[in-house]
PDB file of C-alpha atoms in Angstrom:
ATOM      1  CA  MET A  19     103.261  83.679  88.892  1.00 73.00           C
ATOM      2  CA  ALA A  20     105.160  85.085  91.852  1.00 86.00           C
ATOM      3  CA  LYS A  21     104.994  88.854  92.229  1.00 96.00           C
ATOM      4  CA  ASN A  22     108.359  90.714  91.867  1.00 98.00           C
ATOM      5  CA  ILE A  23     109.169  92.967  94.772  1.00 98.00           C
ATOM      6  CA  LEU A  24     111.858  95.594  95.223  1.00 98.00           C
ATOM      7  CA  ILE A  25     113.051  96.094  98.795  1.00 98.00           C
ATOM      8  CA  VAL A  26     114.455  99.459  99.734  1.00 98.00           C
ATOM      9  CA  ASP A  27     116.080 100.034 103.111  1.00 96.00           C
ATOM     10  CA  ASP A  28     119.424 101.532 104.194  1.00 96.00           C
ATOM     11  CA  ALA A  29     119.875  98.717 106.759  1.00 95.00           C
ATOM     12  CA  ALA A  30     121.038  95.439 105.192  1.00 96.00           C
ATOM     13  CA  PHE A  31     119.558  93.398 108.072  1.00 94.00           C
ATOM     14  CA  MET A  32     116.119  94.939 107.514  1.00 93.00           C
ATOM     15  CA  ARG A  33     116.306  94.066 103.781  1.00 96.00           C
ATOM     16  CA  MET A  34     117.316  90.556 104.742  1.00 96.00           C
ATOM     17  CA  MET A  35     114.437  90.251 107.205  1.00 95.00           C
ATOM     18  CA  ILE A  36     111.836  91.490 104.718  1.00 96.00           C
ATOM     19  CA  LYS A  37     113.308  89.298 101.965  1.00 97.00           C
ATOM     20  CA  ASP A  38     112.976  86.279 104.288  1.00 97.00           C
ATOM     21  CA  ILE A  39     109.344  87.092 105.099  1.00 96.00           C
ATOM     22  CA  LEU A  40     108.474  87.587 101.451  1.00 97.00           C
ATOM     23  CA  THR A  41     110.262  84.530  99.987  1.00 97.00           C
ATOM     24  CA  LYS A  42     108.724  82.266 102.677  1.00 97.00           C
ATOM     25  CA  ASN A  43     105.343  83.465 101.508  1.00 96.00           C
ATOM     26  CA  GLY A  44     105.939  82.777  97.787  1.00 97.00           C
ATOM     27  CA  TYR A  45     107.016  86.271  96.618  1.00 97.00           C
ATOM     28  CA  ASN A  46     110.018  86.901  94.476  1.00 97.00           C
ATOM     29  CA  VAL A  47     112.492  89.597  95.585  1.00 98.00           C
ATOM     30  CA  ALA A  48     113.515  91.040  92.285  1.00 98.00           C
ATOM     31  CA  GLY A  49     116.011  93.589  93.656  1.00 98.00           C
ATOM     32  CA  GLU A  50     117.252  95.553  96.668  1.00 98.00           C
ATOM     33  CA  ALA A  51     118.406  99.141  97.068  1.00 98.00           C
ATOM     34  CA  GLU A  52     120.005 100.876 100.074  1.00 97.00           C
ATOM     35  CA  ASN A  53     118.749 104.435  99.307  1.00 97.00           C
ATOM     36  CA  GLY A  54     116.111 106.296  97.450  1.00 97.00           C
ATOM     37  CA  ALA A  55     118.287 107.278  94.490  1.00 98.00           C
ATOM     38  CA  LYS A  56     119.234 103.626  93.879  1.00 98.00           C
ATOM     39  CA  ALA A  57     115.571 102.642  94.342  1.00 98.00           C
ATOM     40  CA  VAL A  58     114.459 104.897  91.508  1.00 98.00           C
ATOM     41  CA  GLU A  59     117.231 103.467  89.227  1.00 98.00           C
ATOM     42  CA  LYS A  60     116.355  99.888  90.147  1.00 98.00           C
ATOM     43  CA  TYR A  61     112.650 100.498  89.668  1.00 98.00           C
ATOM     44  CA  LYS A  62     113.220 101.698  86.116  1.00 98.00           C
ATOM     45  CA  GLU A  63     115.487  98.676  85.487  1.00 97.00           C
ATOM     46  CA  ILE A  64     113.282  95.890  86.791  1.00 97.00           C
ATOM     47  CA  SER A  65     109.710  97.351  86.844  1.00 97.00           C
ATOM     48  CA  PRO A  66     108.679  95.386  89.974  1.00 98.00           C
ATOM     49  CA  ASP A  67     105.036  94.643  90.890  1.00 98.00           C
ATOM     50  CA  LEU A  68     105.616  96.267  94.261  1.00 98.00           C
ATOM     51  CA  VAL A  69     108.171  98.355  96.163  1.00 98.00           C
ATOM     52  CA  LEU A  70     108.601  98.053  99.946  1.00 97.00           C
ATOM     53  CA  MET A  71     110.405 101.263 100.895  1.00 96.00           C
ATOM     54  CA  ASP A  72     111.869 102.681 104.052  1.00 94.00           C
ATOM     55  CA  ILE A  73     111.273 106.387 104.652  1.00 93.00           C
ATOM     56  CA  THR A  74     114.394 107.447 106.473  1.00 91.00           C
ATOM     57  CA  MET A  75     117.476 106.850 104.224  1.00 92.00           C
ATOM     58  CA  PRO A  76     120.620 108.707 103.158  1.00 91.00           C
ATOM     59  CA  GLU A  77     121.004 110.485  99.769  1.00 93.00           C
ATOM     60  CA  MET A  78     117.301 110.482  98.925  1.00 96.00           C
ATOM     61  CA  ASP A  79     114.604 109.625 101.440  1.00 95.00           C
ATOM     62  CA  GLY A  80     111.686 107.264 100.767  1.00 96.00           C
ATOM     63  CA  ILE A  81     109.112 110.028 100.178  1.00 96.00           C
ATOM     64  CA  GLN A  82     111.332 111.708  97.569  1.00 97.00           C
ATOM     65  CA  ALA A  83     111.969 108.307  95.939  1.00 98.00           C
ATOM     66  CA  LEU A  84     108.260 107.490  96.005  1.00 98.00           C
ATOM     67  CA  LYS A  85     107.491 110.763  94.188  1.00 98.00           C
ATOM     68  CA  ALA A  86     110.232 110.070  91.620  1.00 98.00           C
ATOM     69  CA  ILE A  87     108.961 106.551  91.004  1.00 98.00           C
ATOM     70  CA  LYS A  88     105.364 107.720  90.697  1.00 98.00           C
ATOM     71  CA  ALA A  89     106.485 110.407  88.231  1.00 97.00           C
ATOM     72  CA  ALA A  90     108.179 107.704  86.090  1.00 97.00           C
ATOM     73  CA  ASP A  91     105.299 105.238  86.439  1.00 97.00           C
ATOM     74  CA  ALA A  92     101.945 106.528  87.707  1.00 97.00           C
ATOM     75  CA  SER A  93     100.729 102.930  88.265  1.00 97.00           C
ATOM     76  CA  ALA A  94     103.675 102.043  90.560  1.00 98.00           C
ATOM     77  CA  LYS A  95     102.618 100.243  93.722  1.00 98.00           C
ATOM     78  CA  VAL A  96     104.626 101.293  96.813  1.00 98.00           C
ATOM     79  CA  ILE A  97     104.301 100.376 100.486  1.00 97.00           C
ATOM     80  CA  MET A  98     106.212 102.599 102.848  1.00 95.00           C
ATOM     81  CA  CYS A  99     107.983 101.312 105.983  1.00 92.00           C
ATOM     82  CA  SER A 100     109.257 103.337 108.858  1.00 85.00           C
ATOM     83  CA  ALA A 101     110.275 102.881 112.492  1.00 80.00           C
ATOM     84  CA  MET A 102     108.704 106.217 113.289  1.00 66.00           C
ATOM     85  CA  GLY A 103     104.972 106.029 113.498  1.00 61.00           C
ATOM     86  CA  GLN A 104     104.814 109.686 112.669  1.00 72.00           C
ATOM     87  CA  GLN A 105     101.419 110.714 111.428  1.00 76.00           C
ATOM     88  CA  ALA A 106     102.821 113.486 109.208  1.00 85.00           C
ATOM     89  CA  MET A 107     105.052 111.011 107.334  1.00 86.00           C
ATOM     90  CA  VAL A 108     102.238 108.502 106.926  1.00 84.00           C
ATOM     91  CA  ILE A 109      99.999 111.190 105.525  1.00 89.00           C
ATOM     92  CA  GLU A 110     102.676 112.546 103.266  1.00 93.00           C
ATOM     93  CA  SER A 111     103.464 109.108 101.948  1.00 93.00           C
ATOM     94  CA  ILE A 112      99.783 108.347 101.231  1.00 93.00           C
ATOM     95  CA  GLN A 113      99.332 111.757  99.510  1.00 95.00           C
ATOM     96  CA  ALA A 114     102.416 111.051  97.417  1.00 96.00           C
ATOM     97  CA  GLY A 115     100.821 107.805  96.245  1.00 97.00           C
ATOM     98  CA  ALA A 116     101.819 105.041  98.708  1.00 97.00           C
ATOM     99  CA  LYS A 117      99.327 102.231  98.875  1.00 97.00           C
ATOM    100  CA  ASP A 118      99.993 101.287 102.478  1.00 95.00           C
ATOM    101  CA  PHE A 119     102.281 101.874 105.469  1.00 92.00           C
ATOM    102  CA  ILE A 120     104.023  99.334 107.682  1.00 92.00           C
ATOM    103  CA  VAL A 121     105.617 100.247 110.992  1.00 88.00           C
ATOM    104  CA  LYS A 122     108.884  98.662 112.178  1.00 84.00           C
ATOM    105  CA  PRO A 123     109.574  96.379 113.931  1.00 83.00           C
ATOM    106  CA  PHE A 124     107.701  94.237 111.395  1.00 83.00           C
ATOM    107  CA  GLN A 125     105.056  91.768 112.240  1.00 88.00           C
ATOM    108  CA  GLN A 126     105.288  89.083 109.539  1.00 93.00           C
ATOM    109  CA  ASP A 127     101.470  88.883 109.324  1.00 95.00           C
ATOM    110  CA  ARG A 128     101.212  92.673 108.836  1.00 94.00           C
ATOM    111  CA  VAL A 129     103.822  92.637 106.041  1.00 95.00           C
ATOM    112  CA  ILE A 130     102.076  89.807 104.145  1.00 96.00           C
ATOM    113  CA  GLU A 131      98.621  91.374 104.763  1.00 96.00           C
ATOM    114  CA  ALA A 132      99.816  94.663 103.237  1.00 96.00           C
ATOM    115  CA  VAL A 133     101.505  92.978 100.293  1.00 97.00           C
ATOM    116  CA  LYS A 134      98.416  90.825  99.571  1.00 97.00           C
ATOM    117  CA  LYS A 135      96.158  93.837  99.774  1.00 96.00           C
ATOM    118  CA  VAL A 136      98.249  95.738  97.184  1.00 97.00           C
ATOM    119  CA  VAL A 137      99.346  93.047  94.719  1.00 96.00           C
ATOM    120  CA  GLY A 138      97.430  89.888  95.699  1.00 84.00           C
TER     121      GLY A 138
END
């Protein structure tokens, strides 16, 4: 069965790009959110197998959303995405429970490799 994935990014074109990569590779995009607050709501609604989440977003950033999702579901699987390859953010994400980290601009192979590693 296809894995359900929630895509979280404040840029619609980024969500579209990720969705395209995932659907071409047999994954199901179960939902999308444009900020961390919506991501937490959506997560509780659809309980996806995986969340691909941007770090820099309005209202609630990805790290805060990651912490909120992990608080609601300790087994949640989240891969963080960010244009900034900032070590501190990567470390903070991993400490907060992220399973992996993808840097933008996305390489399709890297996205799929990360997703396969986390949910198969």
